[in-house]
Amino acid sequence: MQELSKQEMLQIEGGISISGTLINSLVRGINALLDLGRSLGSAIRRAQGNHICPV
């Protein structure tokens, strides 16, 4: 195994690492937005149809 010189190490550029944790977080965020949309849509539909439960 060959060691890199200081000049070669300075030329190394990093990249993005897509891990399972990142993907899981993105999926949870998308699901939360979809659930929020469903709840809002249901509330609007109930309000328009006068199907609101009395308090």
mmCIF file with all atom_site columns, N, CA and C in Angstrom:
data_model
loop_
_atom_site.group_PDB
_atom_site.id
_atom_site.type_symbol
_atom_site.label_atom_id
_atom_site.label_alt_id
_atom_site.label_comp_id
_atom_site.label_asym_id
_atom_site.label_entity_id
_atom_site.label_seq_id
_atom_site.pdbx_PDB_ins_code
_atom_site.Cartn_x
_atom_site.Cartn_y
_atom_site.Cartn_z
_atom_site.occupancy
_atom_site.B_iso_or_equiv
_atom_site.pdbx_formal_charge
_atom_site.auth_seq_id
_atom_site.auth_comp_id
_atom_site.auth_asym_id
_atom_site.auth_atom_id
_atom_site.pdbx_PDB_model_num
ATOM 1   N N  . MET A 1 1  ? 0.849   -1.178 0.000  1.00 0.00 ? 1  MET A N  1
ATOM 2   C CA . MET A 1 1  ? 0.000   0.000  0.000  1.00 0.00 ? 1  MET A CA 1
ATOM 3   C C  . MET A 1 1  ? 0.890   1.235  0.000  1.00 0.00 ? 1  MET A C  1
ATOM 4   N N  . GLN A 1 2  ? 0.656   2.127  -0.936 1.00 0.00 ? 2  GLN A N  1
ATOM 5   C CA . GLN A 1 2  ? 1.494   3.310  -1.107 1.00 0.00 ? 2  GLN A CA 1
ATOM 6   C C  . GLN A 1 2  ? 0.918   4.487  -0.346 1.00 0.00 ? 2  GLN A C  1
ATOM 7   N N  . GLU A 1 3  ? 1.775   5.221  0.352  1.00 0.00 ? 3  GLU A N  1
ATOM 8   C CA . GLU A 1 3  ? 1.332   6.411  1.081  1.00 0.00 ? 3  GLU A CA 1
ATOM 9   C C  . GLU A 1 3  ? 1.252   7.596  0.131  1.00 0.00 ? 3  GLU A C  1
ATOM 10  N N  . LEU A 1 4  ? 0.304   8.496  0.371  1.00 0.00 ? 4  LEU A N  1
ATOM 11  C CA . LEU A 1 4  ? 0.137   9.680  -0.466 1.00 0.00 ? 4  LEU A CA 1
ATOM 12  C C  . LEU A 1 4  ? 1.046   10.789 0.025  1.00 0.00 ? 4  LEU A C  1
ATOM 13  N N  . SER A 1 5  ? 1.531   11.576 -0.924 1.00 0.00 ? 5  SER A N  1
ATOM 14  C CA . SER A 1 5  ? 2.327   12.737 -0.544 1.00 0.00 ? 5  SER A CA 1
ATOM 15  C C  . SER A 1 5  ? 1.397   13.844 -0.066 1.00 0.00 ? 5  SER A C  1
ATOM 16  N N  . LYS A 1 6  ? 1.973   14.872 0.545  1.00 0.00 ? 6  LYS A N  1
ATOM 17  C CA . LYS A 1 6  ? 1.161   15.984 1.045  1.00 0.00 ? 6  LYS A CA 1
ATOM 18  C C  . LYS A 1 6  ? 0.421   16.657 -0.109 1.00 0.00 ? 6  LYS A C  1
ATOM 19  N N  . GLN A 1 7  ? 1.052   16.812 -1.248 1.00 0.00 ? 7  GLN A N  1
ATOM 20  C CA . GLN A 1 7  ? 0.424   17.439 -2.420 1.00 0.00 ? 7  GLN A CA 1
ATOM 21  C C  . GLN A 1 7  ? -0.755  16.610 -2.912 1.00 0.00 ? 7  GLN A C  1
ATOM 22  N N  . GLU A 1 8  ? -0.596  15.294 -2.918 1.00 0.00 ? 8  GLU A N  1
ATOM 23  C CA . GLU A 1 8  ? -1.689  14.427 -3.355 1.00 0.00 ? 8  GLU A CA 1
ATOM 24  C C  . GLU A 1 8  ? -2.860  14.473 -2.379 1.00 0.00 ? 8  GLU A C  1
ATOM 25  N N  . MET A 1 9  ? -2.555  14.559 -1.080 1.00 0.00 ? 9  MET A N  1
ATOM 26  C CA . MET A 1 9  ? -3.625  14.629 -0.087 1.00 0.00 ? 9  MET A CA 1
ATOM 27  C C  . MET A 1 9  ? -4.399  15.940 -0.194 1.00 0.00 ? 9  MET A C  1
ATOM 28  N N  . LEU A 1 10 ? -3.732  17.027 -0.566 1.00 0.00 ? 10 LEU A N  1
ATOM 29  C CA . LEU A 1 10 ? -4.407  18.316 -0.710 1.00 0.00 ? 10 LEU A CA 1
ATOM 30  C C  . LEU A 1 10 ? -5.340  18.331 -1.916 1.00 0.00 ? 10 LEU A C  1
ATOM 31  N N  . GLN A 1 11 ? -5.127  17.445 -2.869 1.00 0.00 ? 11 GLN A N  1
ATOM 32  C CA . GLN A 1 11 ? -5.953  17.408 -4.074 1.00 0.00 ? 11 GLN A CA 1
ATOM 33  C C  . GLN A 1 11 ? -7.196  16.536 -3.894 1.00 0.00 ? 11 GLN A C  1
ATOM 34  N N  . ILE A 1 12 ? -7.321  15.838 -2.775 1.00 0.00 ? 12 ILE A N  1
ATOM 35  C CA . ILE A 1 12 ? -8.476  14.969 -2.549 1.00 0.00 ? 12 ILE A CA 1
ATOM 36  C C  . ILE A 1 12 ? -9.701  15.826 -2.287 1.00 0.00 ? 12 ILE A C  1
ATOM 37  N N  . GLU A 1 13 ? -10.779 15.543 -2.995 1.00 0.00 ? 13 GLU A N  1
ATOM 38  C CA . GLU A 1 13 ? -12.042 16.257 -2.820 1.00 0.00 ? 13 GLU A CA 1
ATOM 39  C C  . GLU A 1 13 ? -13.061 15.303 -2.232 1.00 0.00 ? 13 GLU A C  1
ATOM 40  N N  . GLY A 1 14 ? -13.830 15.788 -1.270 1.00 0.00 ? 14 GLY A N  1
ATOM 41  C CA . GLY A 1 14 ? -14.846 14.960 -0.626 1.00 0.00 ? 14 GLY A CA 1
ATOM 42  C C  . GLY A 1 14 ? -16.103 14.881 -1.466 1.00 0.00 ? 14 GLY A C  1
ATOM 43  N N  . GLY A 1 15 ? -16.942 13.958 -1.121 1.00 0.00 ? 15 GLY A N  1
ATOM 44  C CA . GLY A 1 15 ? -18.199 13.782 -1.823 1.00 0.00 ? 15 GLY A CA 1
ATOM 45  C C  . GLY A 1 15 ? -19.328 13.610 -0.829 1.00 0.00 ? 15 GLY A C  1
ATOM 46  N N  . ILE A 1 16 ? -20.512 13.389 -1.334 1.00 0.00 ? 16 ILE A N  1
ATOM 47  C CA . ILE A 1 16 ? -21.667 13.209 -0.461 1.00 0.00 ? 16 ILE A CA 1
ATOM 48  C C  . ILE A 1 16 ? -21.807 11.718 -0.148 1.00 0.00 ? 16 ILE A C  1
ATOM 49  N N  . SER A 1 17 ? -22.197 11.450 1.053  1.00 0.00 ? 17 SER A N  1
ATOM 50  C CA . SER A 1 17 ? -22.407 10.073 1.473  1.00 0.00 ? 17 SER A CA 1
ATOM 51  C C  . SER A 1 17 ? -23.894 9.885  1.756  1.00 0.00 ? 17 SER A C  1
ATOM 52  N N  . ILE A 1 18 ? -24.539 9.071  0.960  1.00 0.00 ? 18 ILE A N  1
ATOM 53  C CA . ILE A 1 18 ? -25.964 8.807  1.148  1.00 0.00 ? 18 ILE A CA 1
ATOM 54  C C  . ILE A 1 18 ? -26.070 7.547  2.001  1.00 0.00 ? 18 ILE A C  1
ATOM 55  N N  . SER A 1 19 ? -26.473 7.741  3.231  1.00 0.00 ? 19 SER A N  1
ATOM 56  C CA . SER A 1 19 ? -26.569 6.607  4.149  1.00 0.00 ? 19 SER A CA 1
ATOM 57  C C  . SER A 1 19 ? -28.030 6.230  4.359  1.00 0.00 ? 19 SER A C  1
ATOM 58  N N  . GLY A 1 20 ? -28.220 5.126  5.030  1.00 0.00 ? 20 GLY A N  1
ATOM 59  C CA . GLY A 1 20 ? -29.572 4.667  5.333  1.00 0.00 ? 20 GLY A CA 1
ATOM 60  C C  . GLY A 1 20 ? -30.302 5.646  6.226  1.00 0.00 ? 20 GLY A C  1
ATOM 61  N N  . THR A 1 21 ? -29.570 6.291  7.129  1.00 0.00 ? 21 THR A N  1
ATOM 62  C CA . THR A 1 21 ? -30.187 7.259  8.034  1.00 0.00 ? 21 THR A CA 1
ATOM 63  C C  . THR A 1 21 ? -30.730 8.454  7.266  1.00 0.00 ? 21 THR A C  1
ATOM 64  N N  . LEU A 1 22 ? -29.984 8.938  6.287  1.00 0.00 ? 22 LEU A N  1
ATOM 65  C CA . LEU A 1 22 ? -30.430 10.076 5.475  1.00 0.00 ? 22 LEU A CA 1
ATOM 66  C C  . LEU A 1 22 ? -31.680 9.703  4.678  1.00 0.00 ? 22 LEU A C  1
ATOM 67  N N  . ILE A 1 23 ? -31.674 8.542  4.078  1.00 0.00 ? 23 ILE A N  1
ATOM 68  C CA . ILE A 1 23 ? -32.833 8.101  3.287  1.00 0.00 ? 23 ILE A CA 1
ATOM 69  C C  . ILE A 1 23 ? -34.055 7.938  4.192  1.00 0.00 ? 23 ILE A C  1
ATOM 70  N N  . ASN A 1 24 ? -33.853 7.361  5.376  1.00 0.00 ? 24 ASN A N  1
ATOM 71  C CA . ASN A 1 24 ? -34.949 7.172  6.318  1.00 0.00 ? 24 ASN A CA 1
ATOM 72  C C  . ASN A 1 24 ? -35.543 8.519  6.741  1.00 0.00 ? 24 ASN A C  1
ATOM 73  N N  . SER A 1 25 ? -34.691 9.496  6.987  1.00 0.00 ? 25 SER A N  1
ATOM 74  C CA . SER A 1 25 ? -35.171 10.823 7.376  1.00 0.00 ? 25 SER A CA 1
ATOM 75  C C  . SER A 1 25 ? -35.980 11.473 6.254  1.00 0.00 ? 25 SER A C  1
ATOM 76  N N  . LEU A 1 26 ? -35.507 11.345 5.035  1.00 0.00 ? 26 LEU A N  1
ATOM 77  C CA . LEU A 1 26 ? -36.225 11.917 3.889  1.00 0.00 ? 26 LEU A CA 1
ATOM 78  C C  . LEU A 1 26 ? -37.595 11.252 3.723  1.00 0.00 ? 26 LEU A C  1
ATOM 79  N N  . VAL A 1 27 ? -37.654 9.943  3.859  1.00 0.00 ? 27 VAL A N  1
ATOM 80  C CA . VAL A 1 27 ? -38.921 9.221  3.710  1.00 0.00 ? 27 VAL A CA 1
ATOM 81  C C  . VAL A 1 27 ? -39.894 9.633  4.810  1.00 0.00 ? 27 VAL A C  1
ATOM 82  N N  . ARG A 1 28 ? -39.391 9.762  6.044  1.00 0.00 ? 28 ARG A N  1
ATOM 83  C CA . ARG A 1 28 ? -40.264 10.178 7.149  1.00 0.00 ? 28 ARG A CA 1
ATOM 84  C C  . ARG A 1 28 ? -40.799 11.599 6.913  1.00 0.00 ? 28 ARG A C  1
ATOM 85  N N  . GLY A 1 29 ? -39.965 12.484 6.397  1.00 0.00 ? 29 GLY A N  1
ATOM 86  C CA . GLY A 1 29 ? -40.412 13.845 6.111  1.00 0.00 ? 29 GLY A CA 1
ATOM 87  C C  . GLY A 1 29 ? -41.479 13.873 5.030  1.00 0.00 ? 29 GLY A C  1
ATOM 88  N N  . ILE A 1 30 ? -41.286 13.097 3.989  1.00 0.00 ? 30 ILE A N  1
ATOM 89  C CA . ILE A 1 30 ? -42.280 13.030 2.906  1.00 0.00 ? 30 ILE A CA 1
ATOM 90  C C  . ILE A 1 30 ? -43.591 12.452 3.428  1.00 0.00 ? 30 ILE A C  1
ATOM 91  N N  . ASN A 1 31 ? -43.507 11.404 4.249  1.00 0.00 ? 31 ASN A N  1
ATOM 92  C CA . ASN A 1 31 ? -44.726 10.809 4.810  1.00 0.00 ? 31 ASN A CA 1
ATOM 93  C C  . ASN A 1 31 ? -45.453 11.798 5.722  1.00 0.00 ? 31 ASN A C  1
ATOM 94  N N  . ALA A 1 32 ? -44.708 12.582 6.474  1.00 0.00 ? 32 ALA A N  1
ATOM 95  C CA . ALA A 1 32 ? -45.337 13.583 7.348  1.00 0.00 ? 32 ALA A CA 1
ATOM 96  C C  . ALA A 1 32 ? -46.082 14.621 6.514  1.00 0.00 ? 32 ALA A C  1
ATOM 97  N N  . LEU A 1 33 ? -45.492 15.059 5.405  1.00 0.00 ? 33 LEU A N  1
ATOM 98  C CA . LEU A 1 33 ? -46.165 16.026 4.533  1.00 0.00 ? 33 LEU A CA 1
ATOM 99  C C  . LEU A 1 33 ? -47.419 15.425 3.903  1.00 0.00 ? 33 LEU A C  1
ATOM 100 N N  . LEU A 1 34 ? -47.345 14.174 3.495  1.00 0.00 ? 34 LEU A N  1
ATOM 101 C CA . LEU A 1 34 ? -48.521 13.519 2.906  1.00 0.00 ? 34 LEU A CA 1
ATOM 102 C C  . LEU A 1 34 ? -49.634 13.375 3.932  1.00 0.00 ? 34 LEU A C  1
ATOM 103 N N  . ASP A 1 35 ? -49.287 12.997 5.168  1.00 0.00 ? 35 ASP A N  1
ATOM 104 C CA . ASP A 1 35 ? -50.298 12.884 6.225  1.00 0.00 ? 35 ASP A CA 1
ATOM 105 C C  . ASP A 1 35 ? -50.942 14.233 6.517  1.00 0.00 ? 35 ASP A C  1
ATOM 106 N N  . LEU A 1 36 ? -50.140 15.279 6.534  1.00 0.00 ? 36 LEU A N  1
ATOM 107 C CA . LEU A 1 36 ? -50.668 16.616 6.764  1.00 0.00 ? 36 LEU A CA 1
ATOM 108 C C  . LEU A 1 36 ? -51.638 17.012 5.658  1.00 0.00 ? 36 LEU A C  1
ATOM 109 N N  . GLY A 1 37 ? -51.301 16.703 4.416  1.00 0.00 ? 37 GLY A N  1
ATOM 110 C CA . GLY A 1 37 ? -52.188 16.989 3.287  1.00 0.00 ? 37 GLY A CA 1
ATOM 111 C C  . GLY A 1 37 ? -53.495 16.220 3.360  1.00 0.00 ? 37 GLY A C  1
ATOM 112 N N  . ARG A 1 38 ? -53.408 14.955 3.766  1.00 0.00 ? 38 ARG A N  1
ATOM 113 C CA . ARG A 1 38 ? -54.626 14.160 3.908  1.00 0.00 ? 38 ARG A CA 1
ATOM 114 C C  . ARG A 1 38 ? -55.529 14.733 4.998  1.00 0.00 ? 38 ARG A C  1
ATOM 115 N N  . SER A 1 39 ? -54.936 15.104 6.125  1.00 0.00 ? 39 SER A N  1
ATOM 116 C CA . SER A 1 39 ? -55.715 15.668 7.231  1.00 0.00 ? 39 SER A CA 1
ATOM 117 C C  . SER A 1 39 ? -56.373 16.980 6.822  1.00 0.00 ? 39 SER A C  1
ATOM 118 N N  . LEU A 1 40 ? -55.627 17.820 6.153  1.00 0.00 ? 40 LEU A N  1
ATOM 119 C CA . LEU A 1 40 ? -56.167 19.101 5.711  1.00 0.00 ? 40 LEU A CA 1
ATOM 120 C C  . LEU A 1 40 ? -57.281 18.893 4.691  1.00 0.00 ? 40 LEU A C  1
ATOM 121 N N  . GLY A 1 41 ? -57.079 17.965 3.767  1.00 0.00 ? 41 GLY A N  1
ATOM 122 C CA . GLY A 1 41 ? -58.113 17.675 2.770  1.00 0.00 ? 41 GLY A CA 1
ATOM 123 C C  . GLY A 1 41 ? -59.381 17.132 3.401  1.00 0.00 ? 41 GLY A C  1
ATOM 124 N N  . SER A 1 42 ? -59.222 16.263 4.381  1.00 0.00 ? 42 SER A N  1
ATOM 125 C CA . SER A 1 42 ? -60.395 15.717 5.075  1.00 0.00 ? 42 SER A CA 1
ATOM 126 C C  . SER A 1 42 ? -61.135 16.808 5.831  1.00 0.00 ? 42 SER A C  1
ATOM 127 N N  . ALA A 1 43 ? -60.399 17.693 6.476  1.00 0.00 ? 43 ALA A N  1
ATOM 128 C CA . ALA A 1 43 ? -61.029 18.779 7.224  1.00 0.00 ? 43 ALA A CA 1
ATOM 129 C C  . ALA A 1 43 ? -61.801 19.712 6.295  1.00 0.00 ? 43 ALA A C  1
ATOM 130 N N  . ILE A 1 44 ? -61.223 20.014 5.154  1.00 0.00 ? 44 ILE A N  1
ATOM 131 C CA . ILE A 1 44 ? -61.909 20.887 4.183  1.00 0.00 ? 44 ILE A CA 1
ATOM 132 C C  . ILE A 1 44 ? -63.176 20.202 3.663  1.00 0.00 ? 44 ILE A C  1
ATOM 133 N N  . ARG A 1 45 ? -63.084 18.904 3.348  1.00 0.00 ? 45 ARG A N  1
ATOM 134 C CA . ARG A 1 45 ? -64.247 18.169 2.833  1.00 0.00 ? 45 ARG A CA 1
ATOM 135 C C  . ARG A 1 45 ? -65.364 18.099 3.881  1.00 0.00 ? 45 ARG A C  1
ATOM 136 N N  . ARG A 1 46 ? -65.012 17.866 5.153  1.00 0.00 ? 46 ARG A N  1
ATOM 137 C CA . ARG A 1 46 ? -66.024 17.823 6.208  1.00 0.00 ? 46 ARG A CA 1
ATOM 138 C C  . ARG A 1 46 ? -66.664 19.191 6.401  1.00 0.00 ? 46 ARG A C  1
ATOM 139 N N  . ALA A 1 47 ? -65.875 20.251 6.311  1.00 0.00 ? 47 ALA A N  1
ATOM 140 C CA . ALA A 1 47 ? -66.408 21.602 6.504  1.00 0.00 ? 47 ALA A CA 1
ATOM 141 C C  . ALA A 1 47 ? -67.361 21.974 5.367  1.00 0.00 ? 47 ALA A C  1
ATOM 142 N N  . GLN A 1 48 ? -67.023 21.603 4.151  1.00 0.00 ? 48 GLN A N  1
ATOM 143 C CA . GLN A 1 48 ? -67.887 21.933 3.016  1.00 0.00 ? 48 GLN A CA 1
ATOM 144 C C  . GLN A 1 48 ? -69.184 21.127 3.039  1.00 0.00 ? 48 GLN A C  1
ATOM 145 N N  . GLY A 1 49 ? -69.138 19.924 3.562  1.00 0.00 ? 49 GLY A N  1
ATOM 146 C CA . GLY A 1 49 ? -70.328 19.086 3.584  1.00 0.00 ? 49 GLY A CA 1
ATOM 147 C C  . GLY A 1 49 ? -71.112 19.183 4.878  1.00 0.00 ? 49 GLY A C  1
ATOM 148 N N  . ASN A 1 50 ? -70.744 20.105 5.744  1.00 0.00 ? 50 ASN A N  1
ATOM 149 C CA . ASN A 1 50 ? -71.397 20.287 7.044  1.00 0.00 ? 50 ASN A CA 1
ATOM 150 C C  . ASN A 1 50 ? -71.410 18.984 7.854  1.00 0.00 ? 50 ASN A C  1
ATOM 151 N N  . HIS A 1 51 ? -70.331 18.240 7.817  1.00 0.00 ? 51 HIS A N  1
ATOM 152 C CA . HIS A 1 51 ? -70.192 16.995 8.573  1.00 0.00 ? 51 HIS A CA 1
ATOM 153 C C  . HIS A 1 51 ? -69.214 17.194 9.727  1.00 0.00 ? 51 HIS A C  1
ATOM 154 N N  . ILE A 1 52 ? -69.361 18.324 10.401 1.00 0.00 ? 52 ILE A N  1
ATOM 155 C CA . ILE A 1 52 ? -68.461 18.638 11.507 1.00 0.00 ? 52 ILE A CA 1
ATOM 156 C C  . ILE A 1 52 ? -69.132 18.226 12.809 1.00 0.00 ? 52 ILE A C  1
ATOM 157 N N  . CYS A 1 53 ? -68.385 17.552 13.679 1.00 0.00 ? 53 CYS A N  1
ATOM 158 C CA . CYS A 1 53 ? -68.930 17.111 14.958 1.00 0.00 ? 53 CYS A CA 1
ATOM 159 C C  . CYS A 1 53 ? -69.129 18.311 15.870 1.00 0.00 ? 53 CYS A C  1
ATOM 160 N N  . PRO A 1 54 ? -70.275 18.383 16.560 1.00 0.00 ? 54 PRO A N  1
ATOM 161 C CA . PRO A 1 54 ? -70.493 19.507 17.492 1.00 0.00 ? 54 PRO A CA 1
ATOM 162 C C  . PRO A 1 54 ? -69.555 19.389 18.688 1.00 0.00 ? 54 PRO A C  1
ATOM 163 N N  . VAL A 1 55 ? -69.186 20.525 19.224 1.00 0.00 ? 55 VAL A N  1
ATOM 164 C CA . VAL A 1 55 ? -68.243 20.555 20.344 1.00 0.00 ? 55 VAL A CA 1
ATOM 165 C C  . VAL A 1 55 ? -68.964 20.387 21.648 1.00 0.00 ? 55 VAL A C  1
#
